[in-house]
CSV table of C-alpha atoms in Angstrom, one decimal:
chain,number,residue,atom,x,y,z
A,1,UNK,CA,16.5,-19.4,28.6
A,2,UNK,CA,16.6,-18.4,24.9
A,3,UNK,CA,13.5,-17.1,23.3
A,4,UNK,CA,12.9,-18.4,19.8
A,5,UNK,CA,12.3,-15.8,17.2
A,6,UNK,CA,8.8,-15.9,15.6
A,7,UNK,CA,8.6,-17.6,12.2
A,8,UNK,CA,8.6,-15.3,9.2
A,9,UNK,CA,5.1,-16.7,8.2
A,10,UNK,CA,3.8,-14.9,11.3
A,11,UNK,CA,4.6,-11.5,9.7
A,12,UNK,CA,1.4,-9.8,8.5
A,13,UNK,CA,0.9,-7.7,5.4
A,14,UNK,CA,2.2,-4.1,6.0
A,15,UNK,CA,3.7,-5.0,9.3
A,16,UNK,CA,6.9,-2.9,8.9
A,17,UNK,CA,4.9,0.0,7.5
A,18,UNK,CA,2.4,0.0,10.3
A,19,UNK,CA,5.2,-0.2,12.9
A,20,UNK,CA,6.8,2.9,11.4
A,21,UNK,CA,3.5,4.7,11.2
A,22,UNK,CA,2.7,4.0,14.9
A,23,UNK,CA,6.2,5.1,15.9
A,24,UNK,CA,5.7,8.4,14.1
A,25,UNK,CA,2.3,8.9,15.6
A,26,UNK,CA,3.7,8.6,19.1
A,27,UNK,CA,5.0,12.1,18.7
A,28,UNK,CA,1.6,13.5,17.7
A,29,UNK,CA,-0.4,15.1,20.5
A,30,UNK,CA,-4.0,13.9,21.0
A,31,UNK,CA,-6.6,16.0,19.1
A,32,UNK,CA,-8.8,18.4,21.1
A,33,UNK,CA,-12.5,18.1,21.2
A,34,UNK,CA,-12.7,21.0,18.8
A,35,UNK,CA,-10.4,19.2,16.3
A,36,UNK,CA,-12.4,16.0,16.6
A,37,UNK,CA,-15.7,17.8,16.1
A,38,UNK,CA,-14.5,19.5,12.9
A,39,UNK,CA,-12.9,16.4,11.5
A,40,UNK,CA,-9.2,17.3,11.8
A,41,UNK,CA,-7.1,14.3,10.7
A,42,UNK,CA,-5.3,12.4,13.5
A,43,UNK,CA,-2.4,11.8,11.1
A,44,UNK,CA,0.7,13.9,11.1
A,45,UNK,CA,1.8,15.3,7.7
A,46,UNK,CA,4.7,12.9,7.6
A,47,UNK,CA,2.5,9.9,8.6
A,48,UNK,CA,0.1,10.2,5.6
A,49,UNK,CA,2.3,8.3,3.2
A,50,UNK,CA,2.9,5.5,5.7
A,51,UNK,CA,-0.9,5.2,6.3
A,52,UNK,CA,-1.6,5.0,2.6
A,53,UNK,CA,1.3,2.5,2.2
A,54,UNK,CA,-0.2,0.3,4.9
A,55,UNK,CA,-3.6,0.4,3.2
A,56,UNK,CA,-2.0,-0.6,-0.1
A,57,UNK,CA,0.0,-3.5,1.4
A,58,UNK,CA,-3.0,-4.8,3.3
A,59,UNK,CA,-5.1,-4.8,0.1
A,60,UNK,CA,-2.4,-6.7,-1.8
A,61,UNK,CA,-2.1,-9.1,1.1
A,62,UNK,CA,-5.8,-9.9,0.8
A,63,UNK,CA,-5.4,-10.5,-2.9
A,64,UNK,CA,-2.5,-12.9,-2.3
A,65,UNK,CA,-4.5,-14.6,0.5
A,66,UNK,CA,-6.9,-15.8,-2.2
A,67,UNK,CA,-4.2,-17.8,-4.0
A,68,UNK,CA,-4.5,-21.7,-3.9
A,69,UNK,CA,-3.2,-23.4,-0.8
A,70,UNK,CA,-0.1,-24.8,-2.6
A,71,UNK,CA,1.2,-21.2,-3.0
A,72,UNK,CA,3.2,-19.8,-0.1
A,73,UNK,CA,3.0,-16.1,0.8
A,74,UNK,CA,5.2,-14.1,3.2
A,75,UNK,CA,5.0,-10.5,4.2
A,76,UNK,CA,7.4,-7.7,5.4
A,77,UNK,CA,10.6,-9.7,5.2
A,78,UNK,CA,13.6,-7.7,6.3
A,79,UNK,CA,16.1,-7.2,3.5
A,80,UNK,CA,18.5,-4.4,4.3
A,81,UNK,CA,19.5,-1.6,6.7
A,82,UNK,CA,17.3,1.1,8.0
A,83,UNK,CA,14.2,-1.0,8.2
A,84,UNK,CA,14.0,-1.9,4.4
A,85,UNK,CA,11.8,-4.9,3.7
A,86,UNK,CA,10.1,-6.9,1.0
A,87,UNK,CA,6.4,-6.1,1.0
A,88,UNK,CA,5.4,-9.6,-0.1
A,89,UNK,CA,7.4,-12.7,-1.2
A,90,UNK,CA,5.3,-15.3,-3.1
A,91,UNK,CA,6.4,-18.9,-3.8
A,92,UNK,CA,4.5,-21.0,-6.3
A,93,UNK,CA,4.9,-23.5,-9.1
A,94,UNK,CA,5.4,-20.4,-11.4
A,95,UNK,CA,8.5,-19.3,-9.4
A,96,UNK,CA,9.6,-16.9,-6.8
A,97,UNK,CA,8.2,-13.4,-6.8
A,98,UNK,CA,9.1,-10.3,-4.9
A,99,UNK,CA,6.1,-7.9,-4.9
A,100,UNK,CA,6.5,-4.2,-4.2
A,101,UNK,CA,3.2,-2.6,-3.5
A,102,UNK,CA,2.5,1.1,-4.5
A,103,UNK,CA,-0.7,2.8,-3.5
A,104,UNK,CA,-1.3,5.7,-5.8
A,105,UNK,CA,-5.1,6.2,-5.8
A,106,UNK,CA,-6.4,8.0,-8.8
A,107,UNK,CA,-2.9,9.1,-10.0
A,108,UNK,CA,-1.4,8.8,-13.5
A,109,UNK,CA,1.3,6.2,-13.9
A,110,UNK,CA,3.7,6.4,-16.8
A,111,UNK,CA,6.3,3.6,-17.3
A,112,UNK,CA,9.2,3.1,-19.8
A,113,UNK,CA,12.1,0.7,-19.9
A,114,UNK,CA,14.0,2.5,-17.1
A,115,UNK,CA,11.6,5.2,-16.0
A,116,UNK,CA,8.6,5.2,-13.6
A,117,UNK,CA,6.6,8.4,-13.2
A,118,UNK,CA,3.7,9.2,-10.9
A,119,UNK,CA,1.8,12.3,-11.9
A,120,UNK,CA,4.9,13.3,-13.9
A,121,UNK,CA,7.3,12.8,-10.9
A,122,UNK,CA,10.1,10.3,-11.4
A,123,UNK,CA,10.2,7.5,-8.8
A,124,UNK,CA,13.0,5.0,-8.0
A,125,UNK,CA,10.6,2.0,-8.0
A,126,UNK,CA,12.2,0.0,-10.8
A,127,UNK,CA,15.6,0.3,-9.3
A,128,UNK,CA,14.4,-0.6,-5.8
A,129,UNK,CA,12.5,-3.6,-7.1
A,130,UNK,CA,15.5,-4.9,-9.0
A,131,UNK,CA,17.6,-4.5,-5.9
A,132,UNK,CA,15.1,-6.5,-3.8
A,133,UNK,CA,14.8,-9.4,-6.3
A,134,UNK,CA,18.6,-9.6,-6.8
A,135,UNK,CA,19.1,-9.7,-3.0
A,136,UNK,CA,16.4,-12.4,-2.5
A,137,UNK,CA,17.9,-14.5,-5.4
A,138,UNK,CA,21.3,-14.3,-3.7
A,139,UNK,CA,20.0,-15.2,-0.3
A,140,UNK,CA,18.0,-18.2,-1.5
A,141,UNK,CA,20.6,-19.5,-3.9
A,142,UNK,CA,23.1,-19.7,-1.0
A,143,UNK,CA,20.8,-22.4,0.3
A,144,UNK,CA,19.6,-23.9,-3.0
A,145,UNK,CA,22.0,-23.1,-5.8
A,146,UNK,CA,19.8,-24.4,-8.6
A,147,UNK,CA,16.9,-22.2,-7.9
A,148,UNK,CA,15.5,-19.9,-10.7
A,149,UNK,CA,16.0,-16.2,-10.2
A,150,UNK,CA,13.3,-14.4,-8.3
A,151,UNK,CA,11.0,-12.2,-10.4
A,152,UNK,CA,10.3,-8.6,-9.5
A,153,UNK,CA,6.7,-7.3,-9.5
A,154,UNK,CA,5.3,-3.9,-8.8
A,155,UNK,CA,1.6,-4.1,-7.8
A,156,UNK,CA,-0.3,-0.8,-8.2
A,157,UNK,CA,-3.3,-0.2,-5.9
A,158,UNK,CA,-6.1,1.9,-7.3
A,159,UNK,CA,-4.1,3.8,-10.0
A,160,UNK,CA,-6.0,6.3,-12.1
A,161,UNK,CA,-4.3,5.5,-15.4
A,162,UNK,CA,-1.4,3.2,-16.3
A,163,UNK,CA,0.5,4.1,-19.5
A,164,UNK,CA,3.3,1.6,-20.4
A,165,UNK,CA,5.5,3.2,-23.2
A,166,UNK,CA,7.9,0.3,-23.1
A,167,UNK,CA,7.9,-2.6,-20.6
A,168,UNK,CA,10.8,-2.8,-18.3
A,169,UNK,CA,13.0,-5.8,-19.0
A,170,UNK,CA,13.2,-7.2,-15.5
A,171,UNK,CA,10.3,-5.8,-13.6
A,172,UNK,CA,6.6,-6.7,-14.1
A,173,UNK,CA,4.3,-3.8,-13.4
A,174,UNK,CA,0.6,-4.7,-12.8
A,175,UNK,CA,-2.6,-3.3,-11.5
A,176,UNK,CA,-3.1,-5.2,-8.2
A,177,UNK,CA,-6.5,-6.3,-9.4
A,178,UNK,CA,-4.8,-8.5,-12.0
A,179,UNK,CA,-2.0,-9.8,-9.8
A,180,UNK,CA,-3.6,-13.1,-8.7
A,181,UNK,CA,-4.6,-14.1,-12.3
A,182,UNK,CA,-1.1,-13.1,-13.6
A,183,UNK,CA,0.6,-15.3,-11.0
A,184,UNK,CA,-1.5,-18.3,-11.7
A,185,UNK,CA,-0.7,-18.1,-15.4
A,186,UNK,CA,3.1,-18.3,-14.9
A,187,UNK,CA,4.7,-21.3,-16.5
A,188,UNK,CA,5.7,-24.1,-14.1
A,189,UNK,CA,9.3,-23.9,-13.0
A,190,UNK,CA,9.2,-25.4,-9.4
A,191,UNK,CA,8.1,-28.8,-8.2
A,192,UNK,CA,6.2,-29.2,-5.0
A,193,UNK,CA,9.2,-30.7,-3.3
A,194,UNK,CA,11.2,-27.6,-4.2
A,195,UNK,CA,8.5,-25.4,-2.8
A,196,UNK,CA,8.4,-27.3,0.5
A,197,UNK,CA,12.2,-26.9,1.0
A,198,UNK,CA,12.1,-23.3,-0.2
A,199,UNK,CA,9.2,-22.3,2.1
A,200,UNK,CA,11.1,-23.8,5.1
A,201,UNK,CA,14.2,-21.7,4.3
A,202,UNK,CA,12.1,-18.5,3.8
A,203,UNK,CA,10.2,-19.2,7.1
A,204,UNK,CA,13.4,-19.4,9.1
A,205,UNK,CA,14.4,-16.1,10.8
A,206,UNK,CA,18.1,-16.7,10.4
A,207,UNK,CA,17.7,-16.6,6.6
A,208,UNK,CA,17.0,-12.8,6.9
A,209,UNK,CA,18.8,-9.8,8.4
A,210,UNK,CA,17.8,-9.1,12.0
A,211,UNK,CA,15.1,-6.3,12.1
A,212,UNK,CA,16.4,-3.0,13.3
A,213,UNK,CA,13.6,-2.7,15.9
A,214,UNK,CA,11.6,-5.2,17.9
A,215,UNK,CA,8.0,-6.0,16.9
A,216,UNK,CA,5.2,-3.7,18.2
A,217,UNK,CA,2.8,-5.5,20.5
A,218,UNK,CA,-0.9,-5.4,19.6
A,219,UNK,CA,0.1,-4.0,16.2
A,220,UNK,CA,-3.2,-4.6,14.3
A,221,UNK,CA,-5.4,-3.5,17.2
A,222,UNK,CA,-3.5,-0.2,17.4
A,223,UNK,CA,-3.7,0.3,13.6
A,224,UNK,CA,-7.4,-0.5,13.6
A,225,UNK,CA,-8.0,2.1,16.2
A,226,UNK,CA,-6.1,4.7,14.2
A,227,UNK,CA,-7.8,3.7,11.0
A,228,UNK,CA,-11.2,4.2,12.6
A,229,UNK,CA,-10.2,7.7,13.8
A,230,UNK,CA,-8.9,8.6,10.3
A,231,UNK,CA,-12.1,7.4,8.6
A,232,UNK,CA,-14.3,9.1,11.1
A,233,UNK,CA,-12.4,12.4,10.6
A,234,UNK,CA,-12.7,12.1,6.9
A,235,UNK,CA,-16.5,11.5,7.1
A,236,UNK,CA,-16.9,14.5,9.4
A,237,UNK,CA,-15.0,16.7,7.0
A,238,UNK,CA,-17.2,15.5,4.1
A,239,UNK,CA,-20.3,16.2,6.1
A,240,UNK,CA,-19.2,19.7,7.1
A,241,UNK,CA,-18.2,20.4,3.5
A,242,UNK,CA,-21.6,19.3,2.2
A,243,UNK,CA,-23.4,21.4,4.9
A,244,UNK,CA,-21.3,24.4,3.9
A,245,UNK,CA,-22.3,24.0,0.2
A,246,UNK,CA,-25.9,23.5,1.2
A,247,UNK,CA,-26.0,26.5,3.4
A,248,UNK,CA,-24.3,28.7,0.8
A,249,UNK,CA,-26.9,27.5,-1.8
A,250,UNK,CA,-29.8,28.3,0.5
A,251,UNK,CA,-28.4,31.8,1.3
A,252,UNK,CA,-27.9,32.4,-2.4
A,253,UNK,CA,-31.5,31.5,-3.1
A,254,UNK,CA,-32.8,33.7,-0.2
A,255,UNK,CA,-30.8,36.7,-1.3
A,256,UNK,CA,-31.4,36.1,-5.0
A,257,UNK,CA,-35.2,35.7,-4.8
A,258,UNK,CA,-36.0,39.3,-3.8
A,259,UNK,CA,-33.6,40.6,-6.4
A,260,UNK,CA,-35.2,38.4,-9.0
A,261,UNK,CA,-38.7,39.5,-7.9
A,262,UNK,CA,-37.7,43.2,-8.3
A,263,UNK,CA,-36.2,42.6,-11.7
A,264,UNK,CA,-39.4,40.9,-12.9
A,265,UNK,CA,-41.6,43.7,-11.5
A,266,UNK,CA,-39.5,46.3,-13.2
A,267,UNK,CA,-39.7,44.4,-16.5
A,268,UNK,CA,-43.5,44.1,-16.3
A,269,UNK,CA,-43.8,47.9,-15.4
A,270,UNK,CA,-41.8,48.8,-18.5
A,271,UNK,CA,-44.1,46.8,-20.8
């Protein structure tokens, strides 16, 4: 008996990222009671970037979920070797969009025609986005030759500052908060009949490369549990930090008052 592969529409936002995060966390030993008490993070050092990436893709997934029903949204589509995937693929009257999510909370983003810097460090985001959109265009035009080319988008989640020296020619870089409105303002290039046919092609697993690893069962439940642990640990660290500051302040006052009192007495005596 042959098991039918799940449709691509069943993929959830950040699915590939969460799967890799959970795989890495399998090698992390459970925290001790001491570590939990003091708020040590359950994340391994190498897992932090995957965790933040998952948060970013989930946030963009929520934004895309607020598009009108005639828009079709797919997540975590396999596109190459070594687990590479398209974060989000959006189909609408305005065209075909590959959306690459980048979560850089509070960081400075600087963009030029061929350069993308995060806090002064060059990143390959433009090159990667162009590769993804070129690959998607090729895959879909093999089925529907007259399709317009896919458009590349980089959606930035919670950036501190975005400076665009010169807009890249073939990649649209946006704050994720503006993504929905930007998509809805695109000029119409696809009819509803085209979208129905296109969505069926995208939804079919044979359209895409076979994922390198099988799906993780109970994926979101496992991620939700890890997420609670991460947030709880962060809260505990914050509480302990505030208590430390408060204790240091009280000690400073207790030590400082006698010294101040003696200084005042000496001043009065010398009058």
